PDB file of C-alpha atoms in Angstrom:
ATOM      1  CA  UNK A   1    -123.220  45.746 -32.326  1.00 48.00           C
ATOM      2  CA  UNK A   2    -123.866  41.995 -31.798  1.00 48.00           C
ATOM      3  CA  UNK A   3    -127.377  40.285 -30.767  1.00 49.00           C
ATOM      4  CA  UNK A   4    -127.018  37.740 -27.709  1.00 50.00           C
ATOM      5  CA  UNK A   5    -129.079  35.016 -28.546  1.00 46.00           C
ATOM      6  CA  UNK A   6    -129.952  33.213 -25.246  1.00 47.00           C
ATOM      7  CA  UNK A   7    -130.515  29.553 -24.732  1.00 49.00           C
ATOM      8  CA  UNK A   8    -132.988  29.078 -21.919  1.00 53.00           C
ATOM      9  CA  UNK A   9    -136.561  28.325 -22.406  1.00 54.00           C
ATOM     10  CA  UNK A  10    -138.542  30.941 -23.411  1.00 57.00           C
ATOM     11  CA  UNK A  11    -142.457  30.458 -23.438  1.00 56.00           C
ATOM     12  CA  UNK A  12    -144.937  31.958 -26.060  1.00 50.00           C
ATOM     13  CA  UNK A  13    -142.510  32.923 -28.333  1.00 57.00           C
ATOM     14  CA  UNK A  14    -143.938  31.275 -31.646  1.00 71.00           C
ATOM     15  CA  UNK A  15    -147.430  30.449 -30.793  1.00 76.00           C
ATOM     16  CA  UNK A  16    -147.751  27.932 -27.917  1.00 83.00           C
ATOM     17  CA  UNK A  17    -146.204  24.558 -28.008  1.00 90.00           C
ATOM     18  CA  UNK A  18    -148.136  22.978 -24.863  1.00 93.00           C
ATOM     19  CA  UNK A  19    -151.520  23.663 -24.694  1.00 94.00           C
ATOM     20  CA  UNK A  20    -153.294  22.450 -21.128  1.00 93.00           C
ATOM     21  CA  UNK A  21    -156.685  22.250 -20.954  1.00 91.00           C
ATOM     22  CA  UNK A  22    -158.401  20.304 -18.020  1.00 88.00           C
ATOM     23  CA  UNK A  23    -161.174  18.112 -17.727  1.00 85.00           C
ATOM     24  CA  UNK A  24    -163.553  16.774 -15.151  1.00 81.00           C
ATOM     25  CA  UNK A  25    -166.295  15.116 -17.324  1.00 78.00           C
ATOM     26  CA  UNK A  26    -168.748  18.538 -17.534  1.00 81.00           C
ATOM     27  CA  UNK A  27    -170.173  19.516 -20.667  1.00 82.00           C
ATOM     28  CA  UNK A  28    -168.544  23.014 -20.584  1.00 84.00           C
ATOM     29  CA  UNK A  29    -165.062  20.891 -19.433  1.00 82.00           C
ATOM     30  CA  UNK A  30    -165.403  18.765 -22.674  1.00 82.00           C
ATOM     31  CA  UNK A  31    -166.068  21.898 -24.583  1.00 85.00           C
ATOM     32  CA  UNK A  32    -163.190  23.421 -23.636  1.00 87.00           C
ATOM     33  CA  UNK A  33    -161.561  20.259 -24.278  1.00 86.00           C
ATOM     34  CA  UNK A  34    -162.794  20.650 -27.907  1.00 86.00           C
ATOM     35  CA  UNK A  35    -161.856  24.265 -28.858  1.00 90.00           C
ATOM     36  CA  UNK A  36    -157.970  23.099 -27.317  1.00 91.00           C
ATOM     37  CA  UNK A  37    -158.242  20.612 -29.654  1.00 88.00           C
ATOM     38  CA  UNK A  38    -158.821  22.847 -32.598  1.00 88.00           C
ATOM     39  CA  UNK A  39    -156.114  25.632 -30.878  1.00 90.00           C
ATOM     40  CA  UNK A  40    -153.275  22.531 -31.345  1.00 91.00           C
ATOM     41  CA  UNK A  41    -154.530  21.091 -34.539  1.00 88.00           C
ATOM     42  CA  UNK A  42    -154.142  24.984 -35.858  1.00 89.00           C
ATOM     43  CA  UNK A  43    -150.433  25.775 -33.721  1.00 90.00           C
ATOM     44  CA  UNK A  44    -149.351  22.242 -34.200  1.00 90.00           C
ATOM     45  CA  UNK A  45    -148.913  22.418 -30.589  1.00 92.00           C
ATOM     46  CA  UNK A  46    -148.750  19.465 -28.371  1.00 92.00           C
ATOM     47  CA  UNK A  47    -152.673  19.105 -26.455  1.00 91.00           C
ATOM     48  CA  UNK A  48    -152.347  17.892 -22.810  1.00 92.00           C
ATOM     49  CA  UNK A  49    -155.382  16.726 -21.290  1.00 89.00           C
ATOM     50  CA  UNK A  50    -155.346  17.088 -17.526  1.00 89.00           C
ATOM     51  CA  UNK A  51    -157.917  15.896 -15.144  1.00 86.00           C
ATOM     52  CA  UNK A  52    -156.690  16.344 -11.420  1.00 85.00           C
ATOM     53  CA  UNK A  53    -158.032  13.450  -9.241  1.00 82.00           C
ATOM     54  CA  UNK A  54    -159.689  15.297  -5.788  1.00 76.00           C
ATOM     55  CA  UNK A  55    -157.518  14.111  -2.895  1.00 70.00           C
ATOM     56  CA  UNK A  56    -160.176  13.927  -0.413  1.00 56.00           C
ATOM     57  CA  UNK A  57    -164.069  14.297  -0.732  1.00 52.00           C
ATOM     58  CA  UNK A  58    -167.498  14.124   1.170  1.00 52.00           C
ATOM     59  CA  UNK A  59    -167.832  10.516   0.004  1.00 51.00           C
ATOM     60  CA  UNK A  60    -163.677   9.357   1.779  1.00 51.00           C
ATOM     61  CA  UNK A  61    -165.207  10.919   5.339  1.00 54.00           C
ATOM     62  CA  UNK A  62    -168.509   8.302   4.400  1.00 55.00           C
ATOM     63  CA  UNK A  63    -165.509   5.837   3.812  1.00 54.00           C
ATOM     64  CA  UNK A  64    -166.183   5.690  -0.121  1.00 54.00           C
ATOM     65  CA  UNK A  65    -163.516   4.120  -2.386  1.00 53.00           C
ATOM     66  CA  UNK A  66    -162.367   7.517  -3.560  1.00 52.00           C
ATOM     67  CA  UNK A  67    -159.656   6.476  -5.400  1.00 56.00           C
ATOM     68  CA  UNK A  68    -161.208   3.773  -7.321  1.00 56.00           C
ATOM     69  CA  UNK A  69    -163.990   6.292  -8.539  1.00 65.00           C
ATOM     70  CA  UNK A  70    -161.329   8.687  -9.739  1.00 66.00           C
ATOM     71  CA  UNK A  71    -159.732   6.291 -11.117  1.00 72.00           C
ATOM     72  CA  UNK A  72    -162.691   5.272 -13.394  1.00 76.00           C
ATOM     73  CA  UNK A  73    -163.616   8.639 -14.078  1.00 73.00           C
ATOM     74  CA  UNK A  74    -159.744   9.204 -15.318  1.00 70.00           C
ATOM     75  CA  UNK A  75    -160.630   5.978 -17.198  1.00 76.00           C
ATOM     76  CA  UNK A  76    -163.629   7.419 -18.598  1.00 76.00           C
ATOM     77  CA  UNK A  77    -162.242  10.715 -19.877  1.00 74.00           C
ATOM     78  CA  UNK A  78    -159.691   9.002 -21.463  1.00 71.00           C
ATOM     79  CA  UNK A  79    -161.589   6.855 -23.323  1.00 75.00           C
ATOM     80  CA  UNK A  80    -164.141   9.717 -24.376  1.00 73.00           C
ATOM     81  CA  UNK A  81    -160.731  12.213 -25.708  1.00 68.00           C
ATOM     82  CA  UNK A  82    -159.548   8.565 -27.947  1.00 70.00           C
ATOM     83  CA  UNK A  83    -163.281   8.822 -29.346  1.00 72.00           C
ATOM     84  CA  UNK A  84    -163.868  12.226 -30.202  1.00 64.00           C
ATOM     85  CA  UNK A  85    -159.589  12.166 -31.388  1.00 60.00           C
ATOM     86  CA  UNK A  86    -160.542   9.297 -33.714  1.00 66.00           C
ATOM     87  CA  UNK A  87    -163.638  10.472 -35.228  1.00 62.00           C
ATOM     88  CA  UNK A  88    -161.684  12.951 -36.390  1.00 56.00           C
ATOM     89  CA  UNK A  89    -158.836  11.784 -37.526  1.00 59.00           C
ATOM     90  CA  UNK A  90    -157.424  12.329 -40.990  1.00 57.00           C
ATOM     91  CA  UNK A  91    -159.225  15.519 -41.086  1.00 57.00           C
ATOM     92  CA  UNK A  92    -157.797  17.325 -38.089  1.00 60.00           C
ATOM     93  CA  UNK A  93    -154.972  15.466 -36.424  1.00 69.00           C
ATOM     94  CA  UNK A  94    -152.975  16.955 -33.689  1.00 75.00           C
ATOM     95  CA  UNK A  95    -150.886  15.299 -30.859  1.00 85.00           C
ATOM     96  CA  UNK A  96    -152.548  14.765 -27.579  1.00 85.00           C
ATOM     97  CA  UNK A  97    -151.408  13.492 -24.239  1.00 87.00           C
ATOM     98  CA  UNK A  98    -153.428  12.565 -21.034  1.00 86.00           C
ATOM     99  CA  UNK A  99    -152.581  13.487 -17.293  1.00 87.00           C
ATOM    100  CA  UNK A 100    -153.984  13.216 -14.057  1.00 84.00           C
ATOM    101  CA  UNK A 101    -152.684  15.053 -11.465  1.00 83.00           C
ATOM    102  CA  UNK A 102    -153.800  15.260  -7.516  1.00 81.00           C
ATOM    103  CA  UNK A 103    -155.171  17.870  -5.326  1.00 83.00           C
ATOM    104  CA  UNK A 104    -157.326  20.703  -5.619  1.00 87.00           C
ATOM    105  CA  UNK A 105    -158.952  21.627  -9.139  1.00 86.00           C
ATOM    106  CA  UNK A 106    -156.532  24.785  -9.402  1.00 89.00           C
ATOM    107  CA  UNK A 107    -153.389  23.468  -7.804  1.00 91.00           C
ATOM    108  CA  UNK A 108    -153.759  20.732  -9.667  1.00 90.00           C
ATOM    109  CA  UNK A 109    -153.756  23.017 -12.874  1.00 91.00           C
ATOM    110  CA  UNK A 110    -151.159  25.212 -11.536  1.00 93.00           C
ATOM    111  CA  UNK A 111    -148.878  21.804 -11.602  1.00 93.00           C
ATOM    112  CA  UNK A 112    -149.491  20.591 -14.615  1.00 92.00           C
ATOM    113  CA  UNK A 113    -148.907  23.639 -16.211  1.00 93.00           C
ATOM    114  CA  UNK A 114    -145.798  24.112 -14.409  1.00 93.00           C
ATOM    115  CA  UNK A 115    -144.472  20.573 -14.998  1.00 93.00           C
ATOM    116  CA  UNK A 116    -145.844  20.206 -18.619  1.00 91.00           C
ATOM    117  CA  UNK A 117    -144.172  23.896 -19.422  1.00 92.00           C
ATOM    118  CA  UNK A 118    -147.456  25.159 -21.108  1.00 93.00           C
ATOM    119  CA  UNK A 119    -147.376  27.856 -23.243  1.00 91.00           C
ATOM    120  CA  UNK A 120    -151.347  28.586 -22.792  1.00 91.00           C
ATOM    121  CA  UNK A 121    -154.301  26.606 -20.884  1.00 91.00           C
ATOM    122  CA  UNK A 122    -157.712  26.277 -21.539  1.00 90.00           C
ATOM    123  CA  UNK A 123    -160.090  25.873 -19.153  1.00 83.00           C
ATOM    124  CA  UNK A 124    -164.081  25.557 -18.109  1.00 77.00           C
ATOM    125  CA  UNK A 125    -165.990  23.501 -15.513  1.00 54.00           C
ATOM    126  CA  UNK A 126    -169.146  24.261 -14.047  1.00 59.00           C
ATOM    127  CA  UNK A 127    -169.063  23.233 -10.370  1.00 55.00           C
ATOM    128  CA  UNK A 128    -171.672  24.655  -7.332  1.00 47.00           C
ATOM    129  CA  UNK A 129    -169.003  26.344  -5.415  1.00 45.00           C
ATOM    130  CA  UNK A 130    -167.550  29.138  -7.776  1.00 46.00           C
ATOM    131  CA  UNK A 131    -170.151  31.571  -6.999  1.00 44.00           C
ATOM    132  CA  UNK A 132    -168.332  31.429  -3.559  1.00 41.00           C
ATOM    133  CA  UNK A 133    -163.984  31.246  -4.908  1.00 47.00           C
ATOM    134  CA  UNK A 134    -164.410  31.176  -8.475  1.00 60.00           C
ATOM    135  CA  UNK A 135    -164.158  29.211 -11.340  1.00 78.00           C
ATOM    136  CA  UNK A 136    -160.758  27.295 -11.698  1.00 82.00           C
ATOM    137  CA  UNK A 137    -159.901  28.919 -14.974  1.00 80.00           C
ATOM    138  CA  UNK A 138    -160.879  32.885 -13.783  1.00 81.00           C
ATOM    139  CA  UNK A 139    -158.509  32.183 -11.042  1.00 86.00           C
ATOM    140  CA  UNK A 140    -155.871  30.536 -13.401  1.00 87.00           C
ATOM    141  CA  UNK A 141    -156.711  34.151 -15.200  1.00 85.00           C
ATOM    142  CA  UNK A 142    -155.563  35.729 -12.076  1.00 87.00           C
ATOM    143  CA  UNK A 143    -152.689  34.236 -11.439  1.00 88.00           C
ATOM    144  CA  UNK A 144    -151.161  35.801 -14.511  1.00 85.00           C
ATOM    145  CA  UNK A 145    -148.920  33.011 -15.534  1.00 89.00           C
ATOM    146  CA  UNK A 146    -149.939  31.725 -18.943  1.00 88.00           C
ATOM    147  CA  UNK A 147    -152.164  33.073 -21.130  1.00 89.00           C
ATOM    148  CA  UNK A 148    -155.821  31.374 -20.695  1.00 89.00           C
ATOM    149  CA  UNK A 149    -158.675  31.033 -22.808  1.00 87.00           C
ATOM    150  CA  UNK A 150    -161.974  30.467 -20.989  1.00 85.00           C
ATOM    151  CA  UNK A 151    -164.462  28.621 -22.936  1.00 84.00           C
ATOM    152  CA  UNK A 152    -168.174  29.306 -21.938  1.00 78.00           C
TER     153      UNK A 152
END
């Protein structure tokens, strides 16, 4: 009896090769930012840093420059992930990429795991409303797509 190998993508198979974690500049974000970190630097797995720009907030009603602020907070985050990835590096070194995405926190995640084919996301935030819908990553739990560490 022959095996049938099969060529499509197949996720998970060999430890994860995308690892997502997002990031919107909280300390329990960052954290989670730093045990993905230490997830890819162990699976030599690709680290994809996602921060998903909020489409519209209380401030755009007010007529704030949303998307400038974003912007600089993208800016921001990017600049903190090259200083914490160069402190360590020669010690741990593991690949890392940055994304922003648009929309809701957990659509936002749903994309970029989606698009970036992720093998397992990390996640954390610590936000006012998810005593009322949840925090992004329980829900990315729930969804049942990926596997998904949530870092406290």
């Amino acid at each position: 009896m022959t095996e049938k190998h099969s060529t499509q993508f197949e996720r998970g198979t060999d430890g994860p090769k995308v690892i997502v974690v997002g990031v919107d500049g909280s300390d329990t974000s960052l954290r989670a930012a730093a045990y993905a970190s230490g997830m890819a630097r162990r699976q030599h797995a690709l680290l994809a840093v996602v921060y998903v720009q909020p489409v519209l907030t209380a401030g755009a009603a007010l007529g704030a420059p949303v998307a400038v602020t974003t912007d600089e907070i993208a800016e921001d985050l990017v600049r903190q992930v090259r200083e914490a990835s160069e402190q360590v590096r020669g010690v741990f070194d593991f690949r890392w990429e940055f994304h922003t995405f648009c929309g809701d926190p957990y659509n936002g995640m749903v994309r970029a795991a989606d698009d970036l084919k992720a093998d397992a996301v990390v996640g954390a935030s610590e936000q006012a409303g998810h005593r009322f819908v949840g925090s992004v990553a329980v829900r990315l739990v729930k969804a049942g797509r990926w596997p998904v560490t949530v870092v406290p």
